[in-house]
């Protein structure tokens, strides 16, 4: 089970790296539409959520995002 979790985490991190590269290209393109940027922001938020979940699973102190909102 641990090996499967490691493989899933590696896949999620790899997808995050690929998404970050794609984001850099899109942000340099001034012809990108608002809809495309929104889609990108949604995918980046998902990738960040995955990274935070991985960090928490490995014992890193990850604050609750709701704590910083008022």
C-alpha positions as semicolon CSV with decimal commas, in nm:
position;residue;x (nm);y (nm);z (nm)
1;X;0,000;0,000;0,000
2;X;0,284;0,238;0,083
3;X;0,440;0,183;-0,259
4;X;0,110;0,259;-0,431
5;X;0,078;0,583;-0,231
6;X;0,433;0,678;-0,331
7;X;0,348;0,615;-0,697
8;X;0,031;0,826;-0,676
9;X;0,226;1,107;-0,507
10;X;0,498;1,091;-0,772
11;X;0,234;1,113;-1,045
12;X;0,064;1,409;-0,877
13;X;0,394;1,592;-0,832
14;X;0,493;1,522;-1,191
15;X;0,162;1,657;-1,313
16;X;0,216;1,968;-1,100
17;X;0,558;2,026;-1,255
18;X;0,414;1,987;-1,605
19;X;0,127;2,222;-1,521
20;X;0,368;2,484;-1,388
21;X;0,561;2,473;-1,715
22;X;0,237;2,508;-1,910
23;X;0,136;2,800;-1,688
24;X;0,460;2,983;-1,759
25;X;0,399;2,952;-2,134
26;X;0,038;3,069;-2,102
27;X;0,130;3,367;-1,884
28;X;0,386;3,480;-2,140
29;X;0,120;3,465;-2,415
30;X;-0,077;3,788;-2,406
31;X;-0,340;3,640;-2,639
32;X;-0,468;3,393;-2,378
33;X;-0,836;3,444;-2,295
34;X;-0,981;3,502;-1,951
35;X;-1,152;3,163;-1,975
36;X;-0,821;2,992;-2,043
37;X;-0,659;3,172;-1,751
38;X;-0,947;3,073;-1,522
39;X;-0,912;2,710;-1,630
40;X;-0,539;2,732;-1,561
41;X;-0,601;2,885;-1,217
42;X;-0,841;2,602;-1,131
43;X;-0,585;2,337;-1,233
44;X;-0,309;2,516;-1,040
45;X;-0,531;2,525;-0,731
46;X;-0,592;2,151;-0,766
47;X;-0,219;2,087;-0,800
48;X;-0,145;2,299;-0,494
49;X;-0,410;2,108;-0,297
50;X;-0,242;1,782;-0,397
51;X;0,101;1,909;-0,291
52;X;-0,033;2,024;0,045
53;X;-0,202;1,687;0,096
54;X;0,126;1,511;0,018
55;X;0,317;1,738;0,257
56;X;0,064;1,676;0,533
57;X;0,080;1,303;0,469
58;X;0,455;1,316;0,517
59;X;0,418;1,495;0,849
60;X;0,479;1,854;0,746
61;X;0,280;2,112;0,942
62;X;0,022;2,238;0,695
63;X;-0,209;2,512;0,824
64;X;-0,582;2,496;0,758
65;X;-0,655;2,735;0,469
66;X;-0,978;2,845;0,640
67;X;-0,778;2,983;0,935
68;X;-0,636;3,267;0,725
69;X;-0,976;3,380;0,597
70;X;-1,206;3,621;0,774
